[in-house]
Coordinates of C-alpha atoms and ligand atoms in Angstrom, one line a residue:
M26 CA 17.7 86.0 134.5
S27 CA 14.0 86.5 134.0
K28 CA 11.7 89.3 132.9
C29 CA 9.1 90.8 135.2
E30 CA 5.9 91.7 133.4
V31 CA 4.1 93.4 136.3
C32 CA 4.7 97.0 135.3
F33 CA 5.8 99.2 132.4
R34 CA 9.5 98.7 133.3
H35 CA 9.7 95.0 132.3
C36 CA 12.8 94.6 134.4
D37 CA 15.3 91.8 133.5
I38 CA 16.0 90.5 137.0
P39 CA 19.2 88.4 137.4
E40 CA 19.0 85.3 139.6
G41 CA 19.0 86.5 143.2
G42 CA 18.9 90.1 142.2
V43 CA 16.1 92.6 142.6
G44 CA 14.0 94.7 140.1
F45 CA 13.9 98.5 140.0
C46 CA 11.1 98.6 142.6
M47 CA 13.2 96.5 145.0
A48 CA 10.2 94.4 145.8
R49 CA 10.6 91.5 143.3
S50 CA 13.4 89.0 142.8
C51 CA 14.2 86.0 140.6
K52 CA 14.7 82.4 141.9
D53 CA 15.2 79.3 139.7
G54 CA 14.3 81.4 136.7
S55 CA 10.9 82.7 138.1
V56 CA 10.1 86.2 139.3
Y57 CA 8.5 86.4 142.7
P58 CA 7.6 89.2 145.2
I59 CA 10.1 89.4 148.1
S60 CA 7.9 91.9 149.8
Y61 CA 5.0 89.5 150.1
G62 CA 3.5 89.9 153.6
K63 CA 6.0 92.5 154.6
V64 CA 4.1 95.3 156.3
T65 CA 5.7 98.7 157.1
S66 CA 2.5 100.7 157.8
L67 CA -0.9 99.7 159.3
A68 CA -3.6 102.2 160.3
L69 CA -7.3 102.6 160.6
D70 CA -7.9 105.7 158.4
P71 CA -10.9 107.7 157.5
I72 CA -11.9 106.7 153.9
E73 CA -11.6 110.4 152.9
K74 CA -7.9 110.2 153.6
K75 CA -7.3 107.7 150.7
P76 CA -8.7 110.1 149.3
L77 CA -12.1 108.7 148.4
R78 CA -15.0 111.2 148.7
H79 CA -17.8 109.3 147.0
F80 CA -17.4 105.8 148.4
H81 CA -18.8 104.9 151.9
G82 CA -18.4 108.4 153.1
G83 CA -17.8 108.7 156.9
S84 CA -16.4 105.2 157.2
K85 CA -12.9 104.0 158.2
I86 CA -10.7 101.5 156.4
L87 CA -7.7 99.5 157.6
S88 CA -4.9 100.8 155.5
V89 CA -1.8 98.7 154.8
G90 CA 1.5 99.4 153.1
S91 CA 4.7 97.5 152.3
Y92 CA 7.9 98.9 150.8
G93 CA 9.3 99.7 147.3
C94 CA 8.1 101.7 144.3
N95 CA 8.5 101.6 140.6
L96 CA 8.4 105.4 140.1
R97 CA 11.0 108.0 141.4
C98 CA 8.9 111.0 142.1
P99 CA 11.4 113.5 143.7
F100 CA 8.6 115.0 145.9
C101 CA 7.6 111.6 147.4
Q102 CA 5.9 112.0 150.8
N103 CA 6.5 108.3 151.7
S104 CA 10.1 108.1 150.5
E105 CA 11.2 106.3 153.6
I106 CA 9.3 103.2 152.6
S107 CA 9.2 103.8 148.8
W108 CA 12.6 104.6 147.5
A109 CA 15.1 106.0 150.0
E110 CA 18.4 104.3 150.6
N111 CA 17.1 102.2 153.4
V112 CA 14.4 100.4 151.4
P113 CA 16.3 97.2 151.1
E114 CA 16.5 97.1 154.9
W115 CA 12.7 97.0 155.1
N116 CA 12.8 93.4 154.0
K117 CA 14.4 92.6 157.3
R118 CA 12.8 95.3 159.4
A119 CA 9.1 95.1 158.3
D120 CA 6.6 93.1 160.3
T121 CA 5.2 90.0 158.6
L122 CA 1.4 89.8 158.2
M123 CA 0.0 87.1 156.0
P124 CA -3.3 87.6 154.2
D125 CA -5.3 85.6 156.6
E126 CA -3.9 87.5 159.5
L127 CA -4.6 90.9 157.9
A128 CA -8.1 89.8 157.1
D129 CA -8.7 88.7 160.7
I130 CA -7.5 92.1 161.9
A131 CA -9.8 93.9 159.4
Q132 CA -12.7 91.9 160.7
N133 CA -12.0 92.5 164.3
L134 CA -12.0 96.2 163.6
R135 CA -15.5 96.2 162.2
D136 CA -17.0 97.4 165.5
K137 CA -14.7 100.4 165.2
G138 CA -16.2 101.4 161.9
N139 CA -13.8 99.5 159.6
I140 CA -15.3 98.5 156.2
G141 CA -12.3 96.6 154.7
V142 CA -8.7 97.0 153.6
A143 CA -7.0 99.7 151.6
F144 CA -3.7 98.8 149.9
T145 CA -1.8 102.0 150.0
Y146 CA 1.2 104.1 151.3
N147 CA 3.8 102.5 148.9
E148 CA 2.8 101.2 145.4
P149 CA 0.8 98.1 146.2
L150 CA 0.8 96.5 142.7
I151 CA 4.5 95.7 142.7
C152 CA 3.4 93.0 145.1
Y153 CA 0.0 92.4 143.5
E154 CA 0.0 88.8 144.7
Y155 CA -0.5 90.0 148.3
V156 CA -3.3 92.3 147.2
L157 CA -5.0 89.5 145.4
D158 CA -4.7 86.9 148.1
T159 CA -5.9 89.3 150.8
A160 CA -8.7 90.9 148.8
K161 CA -10.3 87.5 148.2
L162 CA -10.4 86.8 151.9
I163 CA -11.8 90.3 152.6
H164 CA -14.6 89.7 150.1
E165 CA -15.4 86.3 151.7
K166 CA -15.8 88.3 155.0
G167 CA -18.3 90.6 153.3
M168 CA -16.0 93.6 153.4
V169 CA -14.5 95.9 150.7
N170 CA -11.1 96.4 149.1
V171 CA -9.6 99.7 148.1
L172 CA -6.5 100.2 145.9
V173 CA -4.5 103.4 146.0
S174 CA -2.1 103.1 143.0
N175 CA 0.1 105.1 140.6
G176 CA -1.6 103.2 137.8
T177 CA 1.6 101.9 136.1
A178 CA 0.9 98.2 136.3
E179 CA 0.2 96.4 133.1
L180 CA -3.4 95.6 132.2
P181 CA -3.2 91.8 132.7
I182 CA -2.3 92.5 136.4
L183 CA -5.2 94.8 136.7
E184 CA -7.5 92.3 135.2
K185 CA -6.5 89.7 137.8
L186 CA -7.4 92.0 140.6
I187 CA -10.4 93.8 139.3
P188 CA -13.0 91.2 140.4
Y189 CA -11.9 91.8 144.0
I190 CA -11.4 95.6 144.1
D191 CA -14.4 97.8 145.0
A192 CA -12.8 101.2 144.6
M193 CA -9.5 102.8 143.6
N194 CA -7.8 106.2 143.9
I195 CA -5.4 106.4 141.0
D196 CA -2.8 109.1 140.5
L197 CA -2.9 111.1 137.3
K198 CA 0.2 113.1 138.1
G199 CA 0.3 115.2 135.0
F200 CA -0.4 115.4 131.3
H201 CA 2.3 117.3 129.3
D202 CA 4.9 115.3 127.4
G203 CA 8.0 114.6 129.5
F204 CA 6.7 115.0 133.0
Y205 CA 6.0 111.4 133.6
E206 CA 9.1 110.2 131.7
N207 CA 11.7 112.8 132.9
V208 CA 10.6 113.9 136.3
L209 CA 8.7 110.8 137.7
K210 CA 10.6 108.1 135.7
G211 CA 7.2 106.7 134.8
D212 CA 5.1 106.1 131.7
K213 CA 2.0 108.3 131.0
E214 CA 0.4 106.0 128.4
T215 CA 0.4 103.1 130.8
V216 CA -1.4 105.2 133.4
L217 CA -4.0 106.4 130.9
D218 CA -4.7 102.8 129.8
F219 CA -4.9 101.7 133.4
I220 CA -7.4 104.4 134.3
K221 CA -9.6 103.7 131.3
E222 CA -9.7 100.0 132.1
A223 CA -10.4 100.5 135.8
S224 CA -13.1 103.0 135.2
G225 CA -15.2 100.4 133.4
H226 CA -15.1 98.0 136.4
C227 CA -15.2 99.7 139.7
H228 CA -15.6 103.1 141.5
I229 CA -12.6 105.2 140.7
E230 CA -11.4 108.6 141.9
L231 CA -8.3 110.4 140.6
T232 CA -5.6 112.5 142.2
T233 CA -3.4 115.2 140.7
L234 CA -0.7 116.7 142.9
I235 CA 0.0 120.2 141.6
V236 CA 3.7 120.7 141.7
T237 CA 5.0 124.3 141.5
G238 CA 6.5 125.0 138.1
E239 CA 5.9 121.5 136.8
N240 CA 2.2 120.8 136.2
D241 CA 0.5 123.9 137.5
S242 CA -0.5 125.6 134.2
D243 CA -4.1 126.3 133.1
D244 CA -3.3 124.3 129.9
E245 CA -2.3 121.3 131.9
M246 CA -5.5 121.2 133.9
L247 CA -7.5 121.8 130.8
K248 CA -5.9 118.7 129.2
I249 CA -6.3 116.6 132.4
S250 CA -10.0 117.5 133.0
S251 CA -10.9 117.2 129.3
W252 CA -9.3 113.7 129.1
I253 CA -11.2 112.6 132.2
A254 CA -14.5 114.0 131.0
D255 CA -14.2 112.1 127.7
I256 CA -14.2 108.9 129.8
D257 CA -16.8 110.0 132.3
P258 CA -17.5 113.5 133.7
N259 CA -18.7 111.9 136.9
I260 CA -15.2 110.6 137.8
P261 CA -14.1 112.7 140.9
L262 CA -10.8 114.5 140.7
H263 CA -8.8 115.5 143.7
I264 CA -6.5 118.5 143.1
S265 CA -3.9 118.5 145.8
R266 CA -1.3 121.0 147.0
F267 CA 2.4 120.3 146.8
F268 CA 4.8 121.0 149.7
P269 CA 8.6 120.9 149.2
C270 CA 10.0 117.7 150.5
F271 CA 12.5 114.9 149.9
H272 CA 14.5 115.7 146.7
M273 CA 12.3 118.6 145.7
T274 CA 13.0 121.5 148.1
D275 CA 14.0 124.1 145.5
R276 CA 10.5 125.7 145.1
P277 CA 7.7 126.9 147.3
A278 CA 4.5 125.1 148.1
T279 CA 1.7 125.5 145.6
D280 CA 0.0 128.8 145.9
V281 CA -3.5 128.1 147.5
G282 CA -5.1 130.5 145.0
R283 CA -3.7 128.5 142.1
I284 CA -5.2 125.3 143.5
Y285 CA -8.7 127.0 143.6
H286 CA -8.2 128.4 140.2
L287 CA -7.2 125.0 138.7
A288 CA -10.2 123.5 140.5
D289 CA -12.5 126.1 138.7
I290 CA -11.0 125.1 135.4
A291 CA -11.5 121.4 136.1
S292 CA -15.1 122.1 137.3
E293 CA -16.1 123.3 133.8
R294 CA -15.8 119.7 132.6
L295 CA -16.1 117.5 135.7
R296 CA -18.9 117.2 138.1
Y297 CA -16.9 116.4 141.2
V298 CA -13.7 118.4 141.9
H299 CA -12.1 118.4 145.3
T300 CA -9.1 120.4 146.6
G301 CA -6.6 118.9 149.1
N302 CA -4.0 120.2 151.5
V303 CA -5.3 123.7 151.3
Ligands
LIG406 S1 7.2 95.5 139.3 FE1 9.3 95.9 139.9 S2 10.5 94.3 139.1 FE2 8.6 94.2 138.0 S3 8.9 95.4 136.1 FE3 8.0 96.8 137.7 S4 9.8 97.7 138.7 FE4 10.5 95.9 137.6

């Protein structure tokens, strides 16, 4: 049995067992990432799709994902690789792509407009070792690294990575008490600490998915935008529309008018507010 210190969960992992995220195990008393080099998704995406709107606009980035997640958002759009029943199977089914191989692919795609690697699709920090090893190689090749994260890793993990990460999009999924803990099975304070720390070191943009009946009130957006503005009103915020999916199909998609209304509220405090999926 050993304790994993990567994220807020601090799982006690029994020898040969797996942690909550299904991406880390314990061998000879040490925790290690079983998803290292296991790739489920690979695509050359527009940088705006991450979403990043103020970082190398118009470029493309090689986007890579593995499997597993440490949250349990019932509206997850990547549930097949993040937390559906077949996640353990991904360890056998996923392709293996070691950091040097991924870095070579990234370099070979430069003539197609690729500027580097984005670690995304599932939560990348549950296998931060892969991010770290790959990001070092990408920097050696003169390219950039982007992290798309739920922001629930502990700060010592972020500090290891930050010298090699050029930009992040971090989810700030809500603000009222209980949403993170009860609906997402997360920890809001960890996310707030993560965002504050990251904002001092690299370009960051934030994303809030507006879920009908959960985090769509004026007061919620007032609190989110005020908190961000206190750090830096120049941090871009992406306000995105929810569509029913996975385990949350009991409510309609977010009303488009509400998205624009919330964007107006956020714009009173933040310089860059973008709407998504509208
Ligand atoms: S990274 Fe995974 S194993 Fe480690 S504490 Fe978080 S959920 Fe548990």
